[in-house]
CSV table of N, CA and C in Angstrom, one decimal:
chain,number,residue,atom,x,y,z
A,15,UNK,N,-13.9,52.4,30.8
A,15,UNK,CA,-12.6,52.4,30.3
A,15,UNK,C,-12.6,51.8,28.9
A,16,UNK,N,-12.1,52.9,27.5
A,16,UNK,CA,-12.0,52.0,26.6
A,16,UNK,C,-10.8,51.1,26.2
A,17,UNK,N,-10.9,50.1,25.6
A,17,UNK,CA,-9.4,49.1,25.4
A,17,UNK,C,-8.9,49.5,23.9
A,18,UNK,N,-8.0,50.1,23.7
A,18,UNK,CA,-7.5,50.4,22.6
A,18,UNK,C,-6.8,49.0,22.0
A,19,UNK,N,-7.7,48.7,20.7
A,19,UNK,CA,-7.0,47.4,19.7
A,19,UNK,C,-6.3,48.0,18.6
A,20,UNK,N,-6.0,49.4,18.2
A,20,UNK,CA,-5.1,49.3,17.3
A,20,UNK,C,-3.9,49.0,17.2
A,21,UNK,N,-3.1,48.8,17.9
A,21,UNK,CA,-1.4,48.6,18.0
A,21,UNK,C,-1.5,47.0,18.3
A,22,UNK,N,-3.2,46.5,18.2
A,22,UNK,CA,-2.6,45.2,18.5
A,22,UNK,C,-2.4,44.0,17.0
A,23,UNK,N,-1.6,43.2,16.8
A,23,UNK,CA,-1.2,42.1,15.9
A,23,UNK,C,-2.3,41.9,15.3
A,24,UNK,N,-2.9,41.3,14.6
A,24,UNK,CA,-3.6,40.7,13.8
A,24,UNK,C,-3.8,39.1,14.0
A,25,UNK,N,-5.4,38.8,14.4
A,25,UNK,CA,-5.2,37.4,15.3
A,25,UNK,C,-5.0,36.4,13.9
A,26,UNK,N,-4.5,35.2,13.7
A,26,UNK,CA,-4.4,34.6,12.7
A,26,UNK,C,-5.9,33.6,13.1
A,27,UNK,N,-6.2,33.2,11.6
A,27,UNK,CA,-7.4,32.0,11.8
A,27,UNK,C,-6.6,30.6,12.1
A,28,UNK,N,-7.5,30.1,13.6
A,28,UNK,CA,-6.9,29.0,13.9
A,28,UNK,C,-6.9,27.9,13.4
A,29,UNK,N,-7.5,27.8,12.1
A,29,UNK,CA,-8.1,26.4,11.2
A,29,UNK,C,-6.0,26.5,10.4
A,30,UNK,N,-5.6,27.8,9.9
A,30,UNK,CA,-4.8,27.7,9.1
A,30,UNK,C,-3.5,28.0,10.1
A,31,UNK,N,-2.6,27.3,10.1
A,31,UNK,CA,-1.4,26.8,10.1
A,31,UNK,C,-0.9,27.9,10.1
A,32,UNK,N,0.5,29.1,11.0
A,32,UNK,CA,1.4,29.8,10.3
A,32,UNK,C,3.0,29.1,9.7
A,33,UNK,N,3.4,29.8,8.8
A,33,UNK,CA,4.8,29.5,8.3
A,33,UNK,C,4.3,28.4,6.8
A,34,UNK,N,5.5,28.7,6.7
A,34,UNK,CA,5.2,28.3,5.1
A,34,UNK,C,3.8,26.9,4.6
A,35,UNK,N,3.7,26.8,3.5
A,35,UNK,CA,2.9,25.9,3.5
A,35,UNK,C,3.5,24.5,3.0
A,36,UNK,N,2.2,23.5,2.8
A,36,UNK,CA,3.0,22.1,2.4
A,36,UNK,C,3.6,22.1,0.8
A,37,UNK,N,3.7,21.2,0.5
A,37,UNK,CA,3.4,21.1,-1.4
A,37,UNK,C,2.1,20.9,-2.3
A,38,UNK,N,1.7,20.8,-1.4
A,38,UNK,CA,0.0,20.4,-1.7
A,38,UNK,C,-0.3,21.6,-1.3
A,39,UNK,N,-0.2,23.0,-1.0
A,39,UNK,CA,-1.1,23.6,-0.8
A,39,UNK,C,-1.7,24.4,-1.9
A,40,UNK,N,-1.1,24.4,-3.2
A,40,UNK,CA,-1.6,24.9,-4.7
A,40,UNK,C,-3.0,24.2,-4.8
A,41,UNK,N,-3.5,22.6,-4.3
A,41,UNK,CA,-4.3,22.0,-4.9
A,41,UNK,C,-5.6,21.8,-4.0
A,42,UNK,N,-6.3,21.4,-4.1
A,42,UNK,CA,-7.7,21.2,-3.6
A,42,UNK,C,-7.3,19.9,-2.9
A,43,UNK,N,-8.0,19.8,-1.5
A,43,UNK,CA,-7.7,18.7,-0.5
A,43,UNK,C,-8.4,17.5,-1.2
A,44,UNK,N,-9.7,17.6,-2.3
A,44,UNK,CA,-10.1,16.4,-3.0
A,44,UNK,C,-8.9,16.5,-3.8
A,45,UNK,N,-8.4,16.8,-5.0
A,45,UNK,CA,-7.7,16.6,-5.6
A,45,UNK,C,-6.3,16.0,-4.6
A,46,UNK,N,-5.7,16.0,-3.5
A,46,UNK,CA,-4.7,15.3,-3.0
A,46,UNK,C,-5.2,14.2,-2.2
A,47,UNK,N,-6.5,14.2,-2.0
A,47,UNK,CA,-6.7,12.5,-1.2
A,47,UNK,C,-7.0,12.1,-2.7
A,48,UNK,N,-7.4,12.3,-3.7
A,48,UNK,CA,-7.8,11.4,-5.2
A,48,UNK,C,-6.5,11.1,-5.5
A,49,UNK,N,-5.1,11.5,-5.3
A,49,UNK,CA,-3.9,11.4,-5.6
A,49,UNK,C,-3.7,10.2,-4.8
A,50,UNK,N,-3.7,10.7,-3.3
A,50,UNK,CA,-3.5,9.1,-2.3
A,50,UNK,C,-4.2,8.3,-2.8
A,51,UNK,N,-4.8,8.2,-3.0
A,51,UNK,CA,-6.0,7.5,-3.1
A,51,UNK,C,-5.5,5.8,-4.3
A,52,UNK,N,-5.0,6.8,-5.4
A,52,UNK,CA,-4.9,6.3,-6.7
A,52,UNK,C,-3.4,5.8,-6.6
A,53,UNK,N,-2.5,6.7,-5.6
A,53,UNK,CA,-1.6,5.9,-5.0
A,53,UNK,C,-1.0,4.7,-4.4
A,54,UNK,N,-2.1,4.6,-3.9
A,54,UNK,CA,-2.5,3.2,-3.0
A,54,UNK,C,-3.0,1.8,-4.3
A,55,UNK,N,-3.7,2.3,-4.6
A,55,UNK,CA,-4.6,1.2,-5.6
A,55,UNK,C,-3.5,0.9,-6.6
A,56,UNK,N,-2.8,2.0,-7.3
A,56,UNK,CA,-1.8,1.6,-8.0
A,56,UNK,C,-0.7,0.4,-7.3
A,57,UNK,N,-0.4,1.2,-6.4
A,57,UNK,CA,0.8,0.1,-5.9
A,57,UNK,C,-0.1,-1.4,-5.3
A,58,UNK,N,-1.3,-1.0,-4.9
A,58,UNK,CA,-1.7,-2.6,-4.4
A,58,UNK,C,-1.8,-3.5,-6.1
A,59,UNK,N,-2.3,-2.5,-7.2
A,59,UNK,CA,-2.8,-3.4,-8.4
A,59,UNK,C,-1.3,-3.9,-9.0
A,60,UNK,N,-0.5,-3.3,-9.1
A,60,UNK,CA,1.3,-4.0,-9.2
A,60,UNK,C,1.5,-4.9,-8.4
A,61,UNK,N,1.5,-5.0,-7.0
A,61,UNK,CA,2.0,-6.1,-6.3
A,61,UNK,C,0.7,-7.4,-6.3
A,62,UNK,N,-0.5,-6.9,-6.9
A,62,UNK,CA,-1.3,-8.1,-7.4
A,62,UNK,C,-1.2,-9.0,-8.6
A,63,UNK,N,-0.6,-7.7,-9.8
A,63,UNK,CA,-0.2,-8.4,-11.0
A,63,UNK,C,1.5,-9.4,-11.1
A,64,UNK,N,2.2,-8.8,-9.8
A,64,UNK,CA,3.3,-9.2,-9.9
A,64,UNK,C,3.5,-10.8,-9.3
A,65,UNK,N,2.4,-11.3,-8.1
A,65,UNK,CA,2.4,-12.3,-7.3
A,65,UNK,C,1.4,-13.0,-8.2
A,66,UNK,N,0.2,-12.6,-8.9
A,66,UNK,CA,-0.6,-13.2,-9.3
A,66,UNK,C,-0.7,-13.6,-10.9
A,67,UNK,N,-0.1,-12.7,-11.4
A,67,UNK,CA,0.2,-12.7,-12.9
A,67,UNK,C,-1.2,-12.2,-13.7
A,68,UNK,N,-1.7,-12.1,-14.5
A,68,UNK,CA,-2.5,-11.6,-15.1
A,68,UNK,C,-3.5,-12.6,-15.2
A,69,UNK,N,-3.6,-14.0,-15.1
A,69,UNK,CA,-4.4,-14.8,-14.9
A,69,UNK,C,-5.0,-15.3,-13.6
A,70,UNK,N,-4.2,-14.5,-12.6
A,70,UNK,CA,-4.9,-14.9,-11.4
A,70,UNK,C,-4.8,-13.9,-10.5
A,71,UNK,N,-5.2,-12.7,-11.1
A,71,UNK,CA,-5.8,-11.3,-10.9
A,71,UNK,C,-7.1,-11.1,-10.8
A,72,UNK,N,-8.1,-11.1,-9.5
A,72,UNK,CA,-9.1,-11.0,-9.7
A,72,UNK,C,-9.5,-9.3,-8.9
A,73,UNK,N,-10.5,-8.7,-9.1
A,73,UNK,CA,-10.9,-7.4,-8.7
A,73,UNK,C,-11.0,-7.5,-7.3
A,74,UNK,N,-11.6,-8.6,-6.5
A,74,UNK,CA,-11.8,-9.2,-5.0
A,74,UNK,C,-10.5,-8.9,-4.0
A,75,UNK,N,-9.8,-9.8,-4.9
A,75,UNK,CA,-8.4,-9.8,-4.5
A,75,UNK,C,-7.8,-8.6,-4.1
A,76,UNK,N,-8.0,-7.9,-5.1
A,76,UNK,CA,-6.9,-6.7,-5.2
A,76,UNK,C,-7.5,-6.0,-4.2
A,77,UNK,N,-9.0,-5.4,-4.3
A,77,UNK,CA,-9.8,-4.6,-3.0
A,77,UNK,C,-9.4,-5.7,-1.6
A,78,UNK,N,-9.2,-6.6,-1.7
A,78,UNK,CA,-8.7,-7.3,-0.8
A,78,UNK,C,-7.6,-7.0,0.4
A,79,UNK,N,-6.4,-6.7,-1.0
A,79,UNK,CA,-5.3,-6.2,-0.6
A,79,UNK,C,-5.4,-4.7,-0.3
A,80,UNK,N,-5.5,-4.2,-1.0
A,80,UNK,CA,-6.2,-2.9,-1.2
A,80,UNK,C,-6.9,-1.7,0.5
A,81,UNK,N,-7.8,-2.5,0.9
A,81,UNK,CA,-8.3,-2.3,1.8
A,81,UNK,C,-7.3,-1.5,3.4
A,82,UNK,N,-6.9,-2.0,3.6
A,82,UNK,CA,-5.8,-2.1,5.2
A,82,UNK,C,-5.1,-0.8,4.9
A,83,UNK,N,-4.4,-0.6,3.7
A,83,UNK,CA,-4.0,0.5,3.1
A,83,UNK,C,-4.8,1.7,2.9
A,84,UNK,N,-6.1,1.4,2.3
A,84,UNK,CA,-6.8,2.6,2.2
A,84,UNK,C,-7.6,3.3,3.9
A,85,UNK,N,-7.5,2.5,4.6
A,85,UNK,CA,-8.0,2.7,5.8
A,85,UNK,C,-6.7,3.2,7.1
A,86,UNK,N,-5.6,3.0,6.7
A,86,UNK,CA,-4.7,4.1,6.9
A,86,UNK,C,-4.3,5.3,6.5
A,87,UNK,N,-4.4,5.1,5.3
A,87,UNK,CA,-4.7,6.7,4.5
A,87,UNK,C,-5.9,7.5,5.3
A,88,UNK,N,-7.2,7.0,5.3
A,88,UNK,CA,-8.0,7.5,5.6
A,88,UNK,C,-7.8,7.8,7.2
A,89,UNK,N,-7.2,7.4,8.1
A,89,UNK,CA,-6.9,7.9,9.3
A,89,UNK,C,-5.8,8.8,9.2
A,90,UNK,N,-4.4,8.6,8.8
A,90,UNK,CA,-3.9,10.1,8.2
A,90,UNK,C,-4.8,11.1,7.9
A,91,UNK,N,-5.5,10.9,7.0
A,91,UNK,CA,-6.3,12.0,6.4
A,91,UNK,C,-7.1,12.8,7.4
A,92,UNK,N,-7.9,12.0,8.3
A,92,UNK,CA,-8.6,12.3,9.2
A,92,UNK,C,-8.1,13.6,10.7
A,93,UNK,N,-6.8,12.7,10.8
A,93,UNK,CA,-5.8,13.0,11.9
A,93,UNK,C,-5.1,14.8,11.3
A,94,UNK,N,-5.3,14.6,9.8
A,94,UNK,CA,-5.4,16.0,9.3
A,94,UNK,C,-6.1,17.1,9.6
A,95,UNK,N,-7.2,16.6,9.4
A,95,UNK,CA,-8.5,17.8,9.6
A,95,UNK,C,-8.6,17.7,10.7
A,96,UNK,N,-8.5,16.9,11.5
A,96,UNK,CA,-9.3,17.2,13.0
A,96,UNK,C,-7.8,18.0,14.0
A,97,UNK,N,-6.6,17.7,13.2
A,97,UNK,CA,-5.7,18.9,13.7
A,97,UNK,C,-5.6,20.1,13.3
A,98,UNK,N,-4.8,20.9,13.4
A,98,UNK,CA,-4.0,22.0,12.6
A,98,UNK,C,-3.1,22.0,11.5
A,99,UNK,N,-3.1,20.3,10.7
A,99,UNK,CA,-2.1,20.5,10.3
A,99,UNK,C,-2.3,20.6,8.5
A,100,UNK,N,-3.2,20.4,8.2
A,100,UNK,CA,-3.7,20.8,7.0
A,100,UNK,C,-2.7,20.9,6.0
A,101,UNK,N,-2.7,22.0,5.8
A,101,UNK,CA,-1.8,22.8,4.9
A,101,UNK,C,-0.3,22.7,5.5
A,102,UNK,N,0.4,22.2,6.6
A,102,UNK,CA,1.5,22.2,6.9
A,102,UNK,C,2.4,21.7,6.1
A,103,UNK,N,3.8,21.8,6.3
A,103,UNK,CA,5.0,20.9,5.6
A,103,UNK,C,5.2,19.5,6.0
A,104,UNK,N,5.1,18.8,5.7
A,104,UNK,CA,4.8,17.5,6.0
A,104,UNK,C,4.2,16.2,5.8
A,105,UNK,N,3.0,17.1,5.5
A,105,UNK,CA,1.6,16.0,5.5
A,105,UNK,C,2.0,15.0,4.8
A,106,UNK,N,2.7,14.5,3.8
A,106,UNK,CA,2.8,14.0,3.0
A,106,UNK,C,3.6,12.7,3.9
A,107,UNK,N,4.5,13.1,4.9
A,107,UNK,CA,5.2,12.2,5.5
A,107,UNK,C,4.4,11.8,6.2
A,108,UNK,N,3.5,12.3,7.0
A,108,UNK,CA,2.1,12.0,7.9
A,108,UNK,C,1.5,10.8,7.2
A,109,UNK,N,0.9,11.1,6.4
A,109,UNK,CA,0.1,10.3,5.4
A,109,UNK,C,1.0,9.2,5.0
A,110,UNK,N,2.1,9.1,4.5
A,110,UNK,CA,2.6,8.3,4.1
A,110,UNK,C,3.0,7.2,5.3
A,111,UNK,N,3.2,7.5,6.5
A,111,UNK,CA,3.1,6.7,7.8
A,111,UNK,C,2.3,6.0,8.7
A,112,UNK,N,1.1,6.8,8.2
A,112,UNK,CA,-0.1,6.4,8.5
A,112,UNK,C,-0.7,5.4,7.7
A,113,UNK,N,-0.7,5.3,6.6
A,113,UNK,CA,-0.9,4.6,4.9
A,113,UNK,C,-0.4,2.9,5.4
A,114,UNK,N,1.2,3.6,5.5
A,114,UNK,CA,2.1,2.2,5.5
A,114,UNK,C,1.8,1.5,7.0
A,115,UNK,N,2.2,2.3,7.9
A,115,UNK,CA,1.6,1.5,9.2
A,115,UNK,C,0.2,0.6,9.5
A,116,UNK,N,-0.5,1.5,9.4
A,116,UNK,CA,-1.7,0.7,9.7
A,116,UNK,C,-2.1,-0.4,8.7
A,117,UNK,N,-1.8,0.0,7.1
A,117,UNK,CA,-2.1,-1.1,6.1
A,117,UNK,C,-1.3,-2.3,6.5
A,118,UNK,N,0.0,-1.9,7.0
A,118,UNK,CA,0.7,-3.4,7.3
A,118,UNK,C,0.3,-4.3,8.6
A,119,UNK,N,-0.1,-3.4,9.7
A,119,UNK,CA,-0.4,-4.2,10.9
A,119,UNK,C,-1.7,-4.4,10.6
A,120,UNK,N,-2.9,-4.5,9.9
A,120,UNK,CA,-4.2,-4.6,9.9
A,120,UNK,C,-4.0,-5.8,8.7
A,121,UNK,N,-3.0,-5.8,7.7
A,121,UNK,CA,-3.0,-6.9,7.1
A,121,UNK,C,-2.0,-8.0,7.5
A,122,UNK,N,-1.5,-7.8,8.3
A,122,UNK,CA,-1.0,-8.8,9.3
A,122,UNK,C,-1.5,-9.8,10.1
A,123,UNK,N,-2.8,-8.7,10.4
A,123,UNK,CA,-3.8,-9.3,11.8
A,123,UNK,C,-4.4,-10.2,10.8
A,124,UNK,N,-5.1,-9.9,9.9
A,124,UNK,CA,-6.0,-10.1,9.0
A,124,UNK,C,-5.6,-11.7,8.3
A,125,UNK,N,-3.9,-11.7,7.6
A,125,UNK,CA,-3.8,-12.6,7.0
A,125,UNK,C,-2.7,-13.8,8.2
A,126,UNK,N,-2.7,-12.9,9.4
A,126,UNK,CA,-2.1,-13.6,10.0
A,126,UNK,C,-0.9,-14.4,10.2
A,127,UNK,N,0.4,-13.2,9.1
A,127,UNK,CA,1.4,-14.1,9.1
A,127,UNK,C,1.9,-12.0,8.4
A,128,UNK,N,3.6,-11.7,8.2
A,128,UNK,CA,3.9,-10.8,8.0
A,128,UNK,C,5.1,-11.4,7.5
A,129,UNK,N,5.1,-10.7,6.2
A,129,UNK,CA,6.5,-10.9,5.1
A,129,UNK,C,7.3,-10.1,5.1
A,130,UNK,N,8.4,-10.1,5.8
A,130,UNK,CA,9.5,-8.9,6.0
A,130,UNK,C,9.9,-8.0,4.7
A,131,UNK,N,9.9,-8.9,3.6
A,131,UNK,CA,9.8,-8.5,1.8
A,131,UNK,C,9.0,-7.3,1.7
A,132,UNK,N,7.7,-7.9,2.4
A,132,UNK,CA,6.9,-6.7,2.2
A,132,UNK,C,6.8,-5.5,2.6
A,133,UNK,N,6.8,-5.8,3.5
A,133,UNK,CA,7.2,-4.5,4.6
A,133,UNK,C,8.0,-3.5,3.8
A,134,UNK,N,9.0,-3.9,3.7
A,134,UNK,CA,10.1,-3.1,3.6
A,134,UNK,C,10.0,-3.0,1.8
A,135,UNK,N,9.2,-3.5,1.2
A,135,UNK,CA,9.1,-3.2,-0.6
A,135,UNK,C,8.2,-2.3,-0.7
A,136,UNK,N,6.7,-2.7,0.5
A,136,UNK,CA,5.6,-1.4,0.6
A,136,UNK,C,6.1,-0.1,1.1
A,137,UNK,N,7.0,-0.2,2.1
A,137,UNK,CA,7.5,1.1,3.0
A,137,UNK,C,8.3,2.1,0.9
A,138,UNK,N,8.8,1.8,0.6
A,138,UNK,CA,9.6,1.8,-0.4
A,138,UNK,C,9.0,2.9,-1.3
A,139,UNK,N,7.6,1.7,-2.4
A,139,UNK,CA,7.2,2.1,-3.1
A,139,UNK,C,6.3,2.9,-2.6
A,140,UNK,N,5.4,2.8,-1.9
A,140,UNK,CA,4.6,3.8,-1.4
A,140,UNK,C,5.0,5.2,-0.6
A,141,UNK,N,6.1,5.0,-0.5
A,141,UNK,CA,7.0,6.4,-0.5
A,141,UNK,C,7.4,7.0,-1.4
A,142,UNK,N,7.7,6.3,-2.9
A,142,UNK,CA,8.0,6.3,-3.4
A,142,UNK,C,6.7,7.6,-4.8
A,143,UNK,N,5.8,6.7,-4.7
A,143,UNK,CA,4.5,7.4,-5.1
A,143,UNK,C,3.7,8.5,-4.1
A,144,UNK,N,3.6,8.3,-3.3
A,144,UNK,CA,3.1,9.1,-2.1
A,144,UNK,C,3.9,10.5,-2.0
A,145,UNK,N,5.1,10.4,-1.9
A,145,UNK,CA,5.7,11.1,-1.6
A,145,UNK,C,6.3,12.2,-3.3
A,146,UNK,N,6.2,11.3,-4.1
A,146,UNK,CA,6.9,11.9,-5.4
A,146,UNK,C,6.0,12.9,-6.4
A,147,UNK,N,4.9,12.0,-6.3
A,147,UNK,CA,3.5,12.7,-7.0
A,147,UNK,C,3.3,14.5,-6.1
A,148,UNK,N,3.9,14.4,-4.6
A,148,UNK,CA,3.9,15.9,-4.0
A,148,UNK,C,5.3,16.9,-4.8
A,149,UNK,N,6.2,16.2,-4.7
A,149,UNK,CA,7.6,16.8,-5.3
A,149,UNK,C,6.9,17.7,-7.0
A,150,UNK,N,6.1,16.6,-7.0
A,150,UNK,CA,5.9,16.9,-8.9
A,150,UNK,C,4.9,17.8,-8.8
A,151,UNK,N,3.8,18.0,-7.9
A,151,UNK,CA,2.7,19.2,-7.4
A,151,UNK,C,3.8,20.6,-7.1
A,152,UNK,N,4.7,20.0,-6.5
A,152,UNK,CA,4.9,21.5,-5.7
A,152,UNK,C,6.2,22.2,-6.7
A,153,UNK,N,6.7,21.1,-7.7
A,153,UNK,CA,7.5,21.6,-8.5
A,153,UNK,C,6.6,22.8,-9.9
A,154,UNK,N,5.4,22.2,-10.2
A,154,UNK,CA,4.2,22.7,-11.0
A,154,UNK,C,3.9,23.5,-10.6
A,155,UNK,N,3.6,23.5,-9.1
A,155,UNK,CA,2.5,24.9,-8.6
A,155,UNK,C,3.8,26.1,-8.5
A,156,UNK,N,5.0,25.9,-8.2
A,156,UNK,CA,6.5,26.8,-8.0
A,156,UNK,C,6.2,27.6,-9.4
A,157,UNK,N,6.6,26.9,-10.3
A,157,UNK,CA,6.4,27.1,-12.2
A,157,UNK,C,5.4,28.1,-12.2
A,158,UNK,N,4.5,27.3,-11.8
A,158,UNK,CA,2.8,28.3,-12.5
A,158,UNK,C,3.2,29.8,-11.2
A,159,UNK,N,3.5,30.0,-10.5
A,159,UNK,CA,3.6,31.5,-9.7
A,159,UNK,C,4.8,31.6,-10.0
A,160,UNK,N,5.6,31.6,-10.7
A,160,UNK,CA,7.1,32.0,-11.3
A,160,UNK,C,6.6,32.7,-12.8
């Protein structure tokens, strides 16, 4: 008995997501973690120069700070690829909760004390960059197919 497949759907690839895509989906997935990435470091290297001042800014320091944050990103990131969610609408909120969570409970453990200031100035700015640098992708990549 043969099984007739022409009347059937077209299977989608399971790696890619259906329905619309993220804002990031114009760019190369290195090109959007090199964005987190530089996201992070920025806002750690401001709240280094801001507590520390320019004379007691050291490189240690800042990878210091630095660290807890980039290791949340990096599990966002991860929690990306090993799902479906890639290319979805979102990611950015993903990432950006992943980033701020874990960097603040791991530098919490770490320095053993948590500044409600911070919290809530990191939650902020790093939403603020994380999230805005996509607005500014997805307004670009709109333009360039218009």
């Amino acid at each position: 008995m043969s099984h007739d497949t022409s009347r059937q759907t077209p299977r989608t690839i399971p790696s890619e997501p259906a329905g619309p895509f993220s804002a990031t989906a114009g760019l190369s997935s290195t090109v959007a973690l090199v964005a987190d990435v530089v996201a992070v470091l920025v806002f750690t290297l401001i709240g280094s120069f801001s507590h520390n001042g320019s004379d007691g800014f050291s490189i240690g320091g800042w990878l210091q700070t630095s660290w807890p944050f980039i290791l949340g990103l990096a599990v966002g990131w991860a929690l990306l690829y090993t799902g479906k969610l890639r290319r979805a609408p979102g990611t950015g909120v993903l990432l950006l909760g992943s980033t701020w969570f874990i960097g603040i409970i791991v530098r919490s453990l770490v320095n053993m004390s948590l500044a409600w200031g911070f919290v809530i100035t990191s939650l902020i700015f790093l939403g603020i960059v994380m999230i805005g640098w996509r607005v500014v992708a997805s307004l670009v990549t709109q333009r360039a197919r218009s």
